[in-house]
């Protein structure tokens, strides 16, 4: 090859040598050297052309040899590497050799390749390299233009505009902005994860959560390894993480412009709930606020984000007269930085693991000793087999008030629907305005009358307490109130304490989401401070805003009324006429107090369209959770239990039955359909309407079910009473306490982990969420068999009751109570009220 080149240069000394000495192209110019080196002018000597042709043929022949050697090497390498896909091509080797100006190593390099290629000429290789360089140059231009136009459409959020921003925030924001200009992928993800205005604003699509997971997944190490000795520089050069912040903004109109009011009315979806910044948002949605998800570097604080959002909105609305109040709460800024469990969380997890292990060991003992004549009841108290048999048993005890089970099931289902509809308003929908318009109809009274569905549980609590104690008094049996109070505490405290422990320390570890820290984390912080109020059953006196497990306020009311119920029963027993008048007088006073309190404080027990959140909380604090205002239906239950005992087997004429059913029907229609117009979208609050509803609707609603229980227990059957007396409802009664406790944690667990905007189709499709109902059922079964049933078994072993003489032997299941507690144990309320145990079913 060297000899050929020497001869060729010698022959072309007069013409071509001059061209070579001053070449028109070089490798550094990214051109094709073969075109200048091998080409000759048209007027050149024929000998020169012939020699040039011979030289080009030689080069092509050498390349062919290299390719043949590569084919041979490929065959050998393939047998040893079994088809590896990471080998290099001859083109790669030639390109590397050209770049290194080391053509002498080409032949040796190609023998080590593991993949064959076609024959390449120098012209083809140079063309390929030129194309790649051109693609890279074009790519830079395209990316630059795309970035400029993309950022012009959607301005990046700068969290370092706060004058008080920390040096770390400023440094990380500089890194972010620089990377964004360079079109770095992690910076694009951070910009893309922030919420942005979308279509459908007038249809209520104003809440923009952004992309939570994309923001939380950003973790970018510093590219510049040369960091200074300054501590701030060291922090700025540390790993940059994505931080998701949920900002709240509330528009303020400067004047009463009808067009602006119409616009903001659609923007806020007609305002089913009217809220302010200071309203607690962990249990009732702050519907009037705009939720905006923003992704910023982790070095910036919630105050930096709040300042920048306020400034951004202020610049956007300049000279329009519209202003925004902005708030970013500390707990609403989240960074994915796993922290080790604290001491309390560790002990909480250990406690639940211990209970599960105890249940497994008890089950193993129960199964292994089943054939023995007698088992140790202490060792089988936590047996899953025993407790599940009791839970799903439909065997009823003689003397059981069967209609109570079905009535409780109906009210429990209606209460679940009401609570679910409240949780539904936390979720972002892209057609919230259409949703509000569909829910602003009178038929929504089914979900708005939530307070009605809790009153029957108070009614039956008083009824069962009265029915049990009057039965003992009629038989002149001793009543040990101390044992009754202890029995009640052992019944309701273990499941309640377990749920508080779980929601405070375990549930916050189970998920994440834009609103997770609001509905789960913030609630857990409240429980860490005020859990003791729940266990003392005084939490209903401290207000809903600072209440742990707000849905258990009814538990405190019932426990306090249960404490004074024996006094009412004793007065009615000793002085029947005077006692009856005294209890009726208390009912009248309670009714008048509810009416007066509603008028004076502008309250509303009914959740009308456009309800003010502050009014809802005032209603809950002043009346709904205040026992004297809820005592009317409880006293009605005491009178019902007295009537069931005194007028057992009473004969009613057909006319009396028809009049009774007519009156009961009028009561239920008046209580349910009477307030229906208050749910219309154009309804304006009227204190008189609210007072009438608060005073008389609970009485009318409970009279309807009282009549059903009275006629059913005395043997007057029809299709409705038979439906409520179905034996399968006994399972729901045993689960009702656990369902009452677990439904809110399940609802808000799903609210907290909701990531994206959904579309509202219809009310039924949202309420009938199969996954949520299955979750509530499974959680209720777990809570019942691990805490409720085992401690009932222990209670029977600890509190020995004297045997009660009966006319017939008792018939109970092996897993049911063997004392006179059978009737009471089957009738556990969703608002858990453990009343004194029933007398023996056959002791009448």
CSV table of N, CA and C in Angstrom, one decimal, residues 85-222:
chain,number,residue,atom,x,y,z
A,85,UNK,N,-25.8,-9.2,22.0
A,85,UNK,CA,-26.3,-8.1,21.2
A,85,UNK,C,-25.5,-6.8,21.5
A,86,UNK,N,-24.4,-6.9,22.2
A,86,UNK,CA,-23.7,-5.7,22.6
A,86,UNK,C,-22.4,-5.5,21.8
A,87,UNK,N,-22.2,-6.3,20.7
A,87,UNK,CA,-20.9,-6.2,19.9
A,87,UNK,C,-20.9,-5.0,19.0
A,88,UNK,N,-19.8,-4.7,18.5
A,88,UNK,CA,-19.6,-3.5,17.6
A,88,UNK,C,-19.5,-3.9,16.2
A,89,UNK,N,-19.8,-3.0,15.3
A,89,UNK,CA,-19.7,-3.3,13.9
A,89,UNK,C,-18.4,-2.8,13.3
A,90,UNK,N,-18.2,-3.2,12.0
A,90,UNK,CA,-17.0,-2.7,11.3
A,90,UNK,C,-17.0,-1.2,11.1
A,91,UNK,N,-18.3,-0.7,10.9
A,91,UNK,CA,-18.4,0.8,10.8
A,91,UNK,C,-18.0,1.5,12.0
A,92,UNK,N,-18.3,0.9,13.2
A,92,UNK,CA,-17.9,1.5,14.4
A,92,UNK,C,-16.4,1.5,14.5
A,93,UNK,N,-15.7,0.4,14.1
A,93,UNK,CA,-14.3,0.3,14.2
A,93,UNK,C,-13.6,1.3,13.3
A,94,UNK,N,-14.1,1.4,12.1
A,94,UNK,CA,-13.6,2.3,11.1
A,94,UNK,C,-13.7,3.7,11.6
A,95,UNK,N,-14.9,4.1,12.1
A,95,UNK,CA,-15.1,5.4,12.6
A,95,UNK,C,-14.1,5.8,13.7
A,96,UNK,N,-13.9,4.8,14.6
A,96,UNK,CA,-13.0,5.1,15.8
A,96,UNK,C,-11.6,5.2,15.2
A,97,UNK,N,-11.2,4.4,14.3
A,97,UNK,CA,-9.9,4.5,13.8
A,97,UNK,C,-9.6,5.8,13.0
A,98,UNK,N,-10.6,6.2,12.2
A,98,UNK,CA,-10.5,7.5,11.6
A,98,UNK,C,-10.3,8.6,12.5
A,99,UNK,N,-11.1,8.6,13.6
A,99,UNK,CA,-11.1,9.6,14.6
A,99,UNK,C,-9.7,9.6,15.3
A,100,UNK,N,-9.1,8.5,15.5
A,100,UNK,CA,-7.8,8.4,16.2
A,100,UNK,C,-6.6,8.5,15.2
A,101,UNK,N,-6.9,8.6,13.9
A,101,UNK,CA,-5.9,8.7,12.9
A,101,UNK,C,-4.9,7.5,13.0
A,102,UNK,N,-5.5,6.3,13.2
A,102,UNK,CA,-4.7,5.1,13.4
A,102,UNK,C,-5.2,4.0,12.5
A,103,UNK,N,-5.0,4.1,11.2
A,103,UNK,CA,-5.6,3.1,10.3
A,103,UNK,C,-4.8,1.8,10.3
A,104,UNK,N,-3.6,1.9,10.9
A,104,UNK,CA,-2.8,0.6,10.9
A,104,UNK,C,-3.4,-0.4,11.8
A,105,UNK,N,-4.3,0.0,12.8
A,105,UNK,CA,-4.8,-1.0,13.7
A,105,UNK,C,-6.2,-1.5,13.3
A,106,UNK,N,-6.6,-1.1,12.1
A,106,UNK,CA,-8.0,-1.5,11.6
A,106,UNK,C,-8.1,-3.0,11.5
A,107,UNK,N,-7.1,-3.6,10.8
A,107,UNK,CA,-7.3,-5.0,10.6
A,107,UNK,C,-7.3,-5.8,11.9
A,108,UNK,N,-6.5,-5.4,12.8
A,108,UNK,CA,-6.5,-6.1,14.1
A,108,UNK,C,-7.8,-5.9,14.9
A,109,UNK,N,-8.4,-4.8,14.8
A,109,UNK,CA,-9.6,-4.5,15.5
A,109,UNK,C,-10.8,-5.2,15.0
A,110,UNK,N,-10.8,-5.3,13.7
A,110,UNK,CA,-12.0,-6.0,13.1
A,110,UNK,C,-12.0,-7.5,13.4
A,111,UNK,N,-10.9,-8.1,13.7
A,111,UNK,CA,-10.9,-9.5,14.0
A,111,UNK,C,-11.6,-9.8,15.3
A,112,UNK,N,-11.8,-8.7,16.2
A,112,UNK,CA,-12.3,-8.9,17.5
A,112,UNK,C,-13.8,-8.6,17.5
A,113,UNK,N,-14.4,-8.2,16.4
A,113,UNK,CA,-15.8,-7.8,16.4
A,113,UNK,C,-16.6,-9.1,16.4
A,114,UNK,N,-17.9,-8.9,16.9
A,114,UNK,CA,-18.8,-10.1,17.1
A,114,UNK,C,-20.0,-10.0,16.2
A,115,UNK,N,-19.9,-9.2,15.1
A,115,UNK,CA,-21.1,-9.0,14.3
A,115,UNK,C,-20.6,-8.7,12.9
A,116,UNK,N,-21.2,-9.3,11.8
A,116,UNK,CA,-20.7,-9.0,10.5
A,116,UNK,C,-21.5,-7.9,9.9
A,117,UNK,N,-20.8,-7.2,8.9
A,117,UNK,CA,-21.4,-6.1,8.2
A,117,UNK,C,-21.2,-6.2,6.8
A,118,UNK,N,-21.8,-5.4,6.0
A,118,UNK,CA,-21.5,-5.3,4.5
A,118,UNK,C,-20.2,-4.6,4.3
A,119,UNK,N,-19.8,-4.6,3.0
A,119,UNK,CA,-18.6,-3.9,2.6
A,119,UNK,C,-18.8,-2.4,2.6
A,120,UNK,N,-17.9,-1.7,3.2
A,120,UNK,CA,-18.0,-0.2,3.2
A,120,UNK,C,-16.8,0.4,2.5
A,121,UNK,N,-17.1,1.5,1.8
A,121,UNK,CA,-16.0,2.2,1.2
A,121,UNK,C,-15.7,3.5,2.1
A,122,UNK,N,-14.6,4.1,1.8
A,122,UNK,CA,-14.3,5.3,2.6
A,122,UNK,C,-15.3,6.4,2.3
A,123,UNK,N,-15.8,6.5,1.1
A,123,UNK,CA,-16.9,7.5,0.8
A,123,UNK,C,-18.1,7.2,1.6
A,124,UNK,N,-18.6,6.0,1.8
A,124,UNK,CA,-19.8,5.6,2.6
A,124,UNK,C,-19.5,6.0,4.0
A,125,UNK,N,-18.3,5.6,4.6
A,125,UNK,CA,-18.1,5.9,6.0
A,125,UNK,C,-18.1,7.4,6.3
A,126,UNK,N,-17.5,8.2,5.4
A,126,UNK,CA,-17.5,9.6,5.7
A,126,UNK,C,-18.9,10.2,5.6
A,127,UNK,N,-19.7,9.7,4.6
A,127,UNK,CA,-21.1,10.2,4.5
A,127,UNK,C,-21.9,9.9,5.7
A,128,UNK,N,-21.7,8.7,6.3
A,128,UNK,CA,-22.4,8.3,7.5
A,128,UNK,C,-22.1,9.2,8.6
A,129,UNK,N,-20.8,9.5,8.8
A,129,UNK,CA,-20.4,10.3,9.9
A,129,UNK,C,-21.0,11.7,9.7
A,130,UNK,N,-21.0,12.2,8.5
A,130,UNK,CA,-21.5,13.5,8.2
A,130,UNK,C,-23.0,13.6,8.6
A,131,UNK,N,-23.7,12.5,8.2
A,131,UNK,CA,-25.2,12.5,8.5
A,131,UNK,C,-25.4,12.6,10.0
A,132,UNK,N,-24.6,11.8,10.8
A,132,UNK,CA,-24.8,11.8,12.3
A,132,UNK,C,-24.6,13.1,12.9
A,133,UNK,N,-23.5,13.8,12.4
A,133,UNK,CA,-23.2,15.1,12.9
A,133,UNK,C,-24.3,16.1,12.6
A,134,UNK,N,-24.8,16.0,11.4
A,134,UNK,CA,-25.9,16.9,11.0
A,134,UNK,C,-27.2,16.7,11.8
A,135,UNK,N,-27.5,15.4,12.2
A,135,UNK,CA,-28.6,15.1,13.0
A,135,UNK,C,-28.5,15.7,14.4
A,136,UNK,N,-27.2,15.6,14.9
A,136,UNK,CA,-27.0,16.2,16.3
A,136,UNK,C,-27.2,17.7,16.2
A,137,UNK,N,-26.7,18.3,15.2
A,137,UNK,CA,-26.8,19.8,15.1
A,137,UNK,C,-28.3,20.2,15.0
A,138,UNK,N,-29.0,19.4,14.1
A,138,UNK,CA,-30.4,19.7,13.9
A,138,UNK,C,-31.2,19.5,15.2
A,139,UNK,N,-30.8,18.4,15.9
A,139,UNK,CA,-31.5,18.1,17.2
A,139,UNK,C,-31.4,19.2,18.2
A,140,UNK,N,-30.2,19.8,18.3
A,140,UNK,CA,-30.0,20.9,19.2
A,140,UNK,C,-30.9,22.1,18.8
A,141,UNK,N,-30.9,22.4,17.6
A,141,UNK,CA,-31.8,23.5,17.1
A,141,UNK,C,-33.2,23.2,17.4
A,142,UNK,N,-33.7,22.0,17.1
A,142,UNK,CA,-35.1,21.7,17.3
A,142,UNK,C,-35.5,21.7,18.8
A,143,UNK,N,-34.6,21.2,19.6
A,143,UNK,CA,-34.9,21.2,21.1
A,143,UNK,C,-34.9,22.6,21.6
A,144,UNK,N,-34.0,23.4,21.1
A,144,UNK,CA,-34.0,24.8,21.6
A,144,UNK,C,-35.3,25.5,21.2
A,145,UNK,N,-35.8,25.3,20.0
A,145,UNK,CA,-37.0,26.0,19.5
A,145,UNK,C,-38.2,25.4,20.3
A,146,UNK,N,-38.2,24.1,20.5
A,146,UNK,CA,-39.3,23.5,21.2
A,146,UNK,C,-39.4,24.0,22.6
A,147,UNK,N,-38.2,24.1,23.3
A,147,UNK,CA,-38.2,24.6,24.6
A,147,UNK,C,-38.7,26.0,24.8
A,148,UNK,N,-38.2,26.8,23.9
A,148,UNK,CA,-38.7,28.2,23.9
A,148,UNK,C,-40.2,28.4,23.7
A,149,UNK,N,-40.7,27.6,22.8
A,149,UNK,CA,-42.2,27.7,22.6
A,149,UNK,C,-42.9,27.1,23.7
A,150,UNK,N,-42.4,25.9,24.2
A,150,UNK,CA,-43.1,25.2,25.3
A,150,UNK,C,-43.1,26.1,26.6
A,151,UNK,N,-42.0,26.7,26.9
A,151,UNK,CA,-42.0,27.6,28.1
A,151,UNK,C,-42.7,28.9,27.9
A,152,UNK,N,-42.9,29.3,26.6
A,152,UNK,CA,-43.7,30.5,26.4
A,152,UNK,C,-45.1,30.2,26.6
A,153,UNK,N,-45.6,29.0,26.3
A,153,UNK,CA,-47.0,28.6,26.5
A,153,UNK,C,-47.3,28.5,28.0
A,154,UNK,N,-46.4,27.8,28.7
A,154,UNK,CA,-46.6,27.5,30.1
A,154,UNK,C,-45.4,28.0,30.9
A,155,UNK,N,-45.5,29.1,31.5
A,155,UNK,CA,-44.4,29.7,32.3
A,155,UNK,C,-44.0,28.9,33.4
A,156,UNK,N,-42.7,28.6,33.6
A,156,UNK,CA,-42.3,27.8,34.8
A,156,UNK,C,-42.5,28.5,36.1
A,157,UNK,N,-42.7,27.8,37.1
A,157,UNK,CA,-43.0,28.4,38.4
A,157,UNK,C,-41.7,28.6,39.2
A,158,UNK,N,-41.5,29.8,39.6
A,158,UNK,CA,-40.2,30.2,40.3
A,158,UNK,C,-40.6,30.4,41.8
A,159,UNK,N,-40.2,29.5,42.6
A,159,UNK,CA,-40.5,29.5,44.1
A,159,UNK,C,-39.5,30.4,44.8
A,160,UNK,N,-38.4,30.9,44.2
A,160,UNK,CA,-37.4,31.7,44.8
A,160,UNK,C,-37.7,33.2,44.7
A,161,UNK,N,-38.9,33.6,44.3
A,161,UNK,CA,-39.2,35.0,44.2
A,161,UNK,C,-39.4,35.7,45.6
A,162,UNK,N,-39.6,34.9,46.6
A,162,UNK,CA,-39.8,35.4,47.9
A,162,UNK,C,-38.5,36.1,48.4
A,163,UNK,N,-38.6,37.3,48.8
A,163,UNK,CA,-37.4,38.0,49.3
A,163,UNK,C,-36.7,37.3,50.5
A,164,UNK,N,-37.5,36.6,51.2
A,164,UNK,CA,-37.0,35.8,52.4
A,164,UNK,C,-36.7,34.4,52.0
A,165,UNK,N,-36.6,34.1,50.8
A,165,UNK,CA,-36.3,32.7,50.4
A,165,UNK,C,-34.9,32.3,50.9
A,166,UNK,N,-34.7,31.1,51.3
A,166,UNK,CA,-33.4,30.6,51.8
A,166,UNK,C,-32.4,30.5,50.6
A,167,UNK,N,-31.1,30.6,51.0
A,167,UNK,CA,-30.1,30.4,49.9
A,167,UNK,C,-30.2,29.1,49.2
A,168,UNK,N,-30.6,28.0,50.0
A,168,UNK,CA,-30.7,26.7,49.4
A,168,UNK,C,-31.8,26.7,48.3
A,169,UNK,N,-32.9,27.4,48.6
A,169,UNK,CA,-34.0,27.5,47.7
A,169,UNK,C,-33.6,28.2,46.4
A,170,UNK,N,-32.9,29.3,46.6
A,170,UNK,CA,-32.4,30.1,45.4
A,170,UNK,C,-31.4,29.3,44.6
A,171,UNK,N,-30.5,28.6,45.2
A,171,UNK,CA,-29.5,27.8,44.5
A,171,UNK,C,-30.2,26.7,43.7
A,172,UNK,N,-31.1,26.0,44.4
A,172,UNK,CA,-31.8,24.9,43.7
A,172,UNK,C,-32.7,25.4,42.5
A,173,UNK,N,-33.3,26.5,42.7
A,173,UNK,CA,-34.1,27.1,41.7
A,173,UNK,C,-33.3,27.5,40.5
A,174,UNK,N,-32.0,28.0,40.7
A,174,UNK,CA,-31.1,28.3,39.6
A,174,UNK,C,-30.8,27.0,38.9
A,175,UNK,N,-30.5,26.0,39.6
A,175,UNK,CA,-30.2,24.7,39.0
A,175,UNK,C,-31.4,24.2,38.1
A,176,UNK,N,-32.6,24.4,38.7
A,176,UNK,CA,-33.8,24.0,37.9
A,176,UNK,C,-34.0,24.8,36.7
A,177,UNK,N,-33.9,26.1,36.8
A,177,UNK,CA,-34.1,27.0,35.6
A,177,UNK,C,-33.0,26.7,34.5
A,178,UNK,N,-31.8,26.5,34.9
A,178,UNK,CA,-30.7,26.2,34.0
A,178,UNK,C,-31.0,24.9,33.3
A,179,UNK,N,-31.3,23.9,34.1
A,179,UNK,CA,-31.6,22.6,33.5
A,179,UNK,C,-32.9,22.6,32.6
A,180,UNK,N,-33.8,23.5,32.9
A,180,UNK,CA,-35.0,23.6,32.1
A,180,UNK,C,-34.6,24.2,30.7
A,181,UNK,N,-33.7,25.2,30.7
A,181,UNK,CA,-33.3,25.9,29.5
A,181,UNK,C,-32.5,24.9,28.6
A,182,UNK,N,-31.8,23.9,29.3
A,182,UNK,CA,-31.0,22.9,28.6
A,182,UNK,C,-31.9,21.7,28.2
A,183,UNK,N,-33.2,21.8,28.5
A,183,UNK,CA,-34.1,20.7,28.2
A,183,UNK,C,-33.7,19.4,28.8
A,184,UNK,N,-33.3,19.5,30.1
A,184,UNK,CA,-33.0,18.3,30.8
A,184,UNK,C,-34.2,17.6,31.2
A,185,UNK,N,-34.2,16.3,31.2
A,185,UNK,CA,-35.5,15.5,31.4
A,185,UNK,C,-36.0,15.7,32.8
A,186,UNK,N,-35.2,15.7,33.9
A,186,UNK,CA,-35.7,15.9,35.2
A,186,UNK,C,-36.4,17.2,35.4
A,187,UNK,N,-35.8,18.3,34.8
A,187,UNK,CA,-36.4,19.6,34.9
A,187,UNK,C,-37.7,19.7,34.2
A,188,UNK,N,-37.8,19.0,33.0
A,188,UNK,CA,-39.0,19.0,32.3
A,188,UNK,C,-40.1,18.3,33.1
A,189,UNK,N,-39.7,17.2,33.8
A,189,UNK,CA,-40.7,16.5,34.6
A,189,UNK,C,-41.2,17.4,35.7
A,190,UNK,N,-40.3,18.2,36.3
A,190,UNK,CA,-40.8,19.0,37.4
A,190,UNK,C,-41.7,20.1,36.9
A,191,UNK,N,-41.4,20.7,35.7
A,191,UNK,CA,-42.3,21.7,35.2
A,191,UNK,C,-43.6,21.0,34.7
A,192,UNK,N,-43.5,19.8,34.2
A,192,UNK,CA,-44.7,19.2,33.7
A,192,UNK,C,-45.6,18.7,34.8
A,193,UNK,N,-45.1,18.4,36.0
A,193,UNK,CA,-45.9,17.9,37.1
A,193,UNK,C,-46.7,19.0,37.8
A,194,UNK,N,-46.4,20.2,37.6
A,194,UNK,CA,-47.3,21.3,38.2
A,194,UNK,C,-48.6,21.4,37.5
A,195,UNK,N,-49.6,21.7,38.2
A,195,UNK,CA,-50.9,21.9,37.6
A,195,UNK,C,-51.0,23.1,36.7
A,196,UNK,N,-51.8,23.0,35.7
A,196,UNK,CA,-52.0,24.1,34.7
A,196,UNK,C,-53.4,24.2,34.3
A,197,UNK,N,-53.8,25.4,33.9
A,197,UNK,CA,-55.2,25.6,33.5
A,197,UNK,C,-55.5,24.7,32.3
A,198,UNK,N,-56.7,24.2,32.4
A,198,UNK,CA,-57.2,23.3,31.4
A,198,UNK,C,-58.6,23.8,30.9
A,199,UNK,N,-59.1,23.0,29.9
A,199,UNK,CA,-60.4,23.4,29.4
A,199,UNK,C,-61.5,23.0,30.4
A,200,UNK,N,-62.7,23.5,30.3
A,200,UNK,CA,-63.8,23.2,31.1
A,200,UNK,C,-63.8,24.0,32.4
A,201,UNK,N,-63.2,25.2,32.4
A,201,UNK,CA,-63.1,26.0,33.7
A,201,UNK,C,-64.6,26.4,34.1
A,202,UNK,N,-65.4,26.8,33.1
A,202,UNK,CA,-66.8,27.1,33.5
A,202,UNK,C,-67.6,25.9,33.9
A,203,UNK,N,-67.1,24.8,33.6
A,203,UNK,CA,-67.8,23.6,34.1
A,203,UNK,C,-67.2,23.0,35.4
A,204,UNK,N,-66.5,23.9,36.1
A,204,UNK,CA,-65.9,23.5,37.4
A,204,UNK,C,-64.6,22.8,37.4
A,205,UNK,N,-63.9,22.7,36.2
A,205,UNK,CA,-62.6,22.1,36.2
A,205,UNK,C,-61.5,23.1,36.6
A,206,UNK,N,-61.6,23.5,37.8
A,206,UNK,CA,-60.7,24.5,38.3
A,206,UNK,C,-59.6,24.0,39.2
A,207,UNK,N,-59.9,22.9,39.9
A,207,UNK,CA,-58.9,22.2,40.7
A,207,UNK,C,-57.9,21.4,39.8
A,208,UNK,N,-56.6,21.7,39.9
A,208,UNK,CA,-55.6,21.1,39.1
A,208,UNK,C,-54.6,20.5,40.0
A,209,UNK,N,-54.7,19.2,40.3
A,209,UNK,CA,-53.7,18.5,41.2
A,209,UNK,C,-52.4,18.3,40.6
A,210,UNK,N,-52.2,18.4,39.3
A,210,UNK,CA,-51.0,18.1,38.6
A,210,UNK,C,-50.7,16.6,38.7
A,211,UNK,N,-49.4,16.3,38.6
A,211,UNK,CA,-49.0,14.9,38.6
A,211,UNK,C,-48.2,14.6,39.8
A,212,UNK,N,-48.8,14.1,40.8
A,212,UNK,CA,-48.2,13.9,42.1
A,212,UNK,C,-47.0,12.9,42.1
A,213,UNK,N,-47.2,11.7,41.4
A,213,UNK,CA,-46.2,10.7,41.4
A,213,UNK,C,-45.0,11.2,40.6
A,214,UNK,N,-45.2,11.9,39.5
A,214,UNK,CA,-44.1,12.4,38.7
A,214,UNK,C,-43.2,13.4,39.5
A,215,UNK,N,-43.9,14.2,40.2
A,215,UNK,CA,-43.1,15.2,41.0
A,215,UNK,C,-42.4,14.5,42.2
A,216,UNK,N,-43.0,13.6,42.9
A,216,UNK,CA,-42.4,12.9,44.0
A,216,UNK,C,-41.3,12.0,43.6
A,217,UNK,N,-41.3,11.6,42.3
A,217,UNK,CA,-40.2,10.7,41.8
A,217,UNK,C,-39.0,11.3,41.3
A,218,UNK,N,-38.9,12.7,41.3
A,218,UNK,CA,-37.8,13.4,40.8
A,218,UNK,C,-36.7,13.4,41.9
A,219,UNK,N,-35.5,12.9,41.5
A,219,UNK,CA,-34.3,12.9,42.4
A,219,UNK,C,-33.1,13.1,41.5
A,220,UNK,N,-32.5,14.2,41.6
A,220,UNK,CA,-31.4,14.6,40.7
A,220,UNK,C,-30.2,14.9,41.5
A,221,UNK,N,-29.1,14.1,41.3
A,221,UNK,CA,-27.9,14.4,41.9
A,221,UNK,C,-27.2,15.6,41.2
A,222,UNK,N,-26.3,16.3,41.9
A,222,UNK,CA,-25.6,17.4,41.4
A,222,UNK,C,-24.6,17.0,40.3
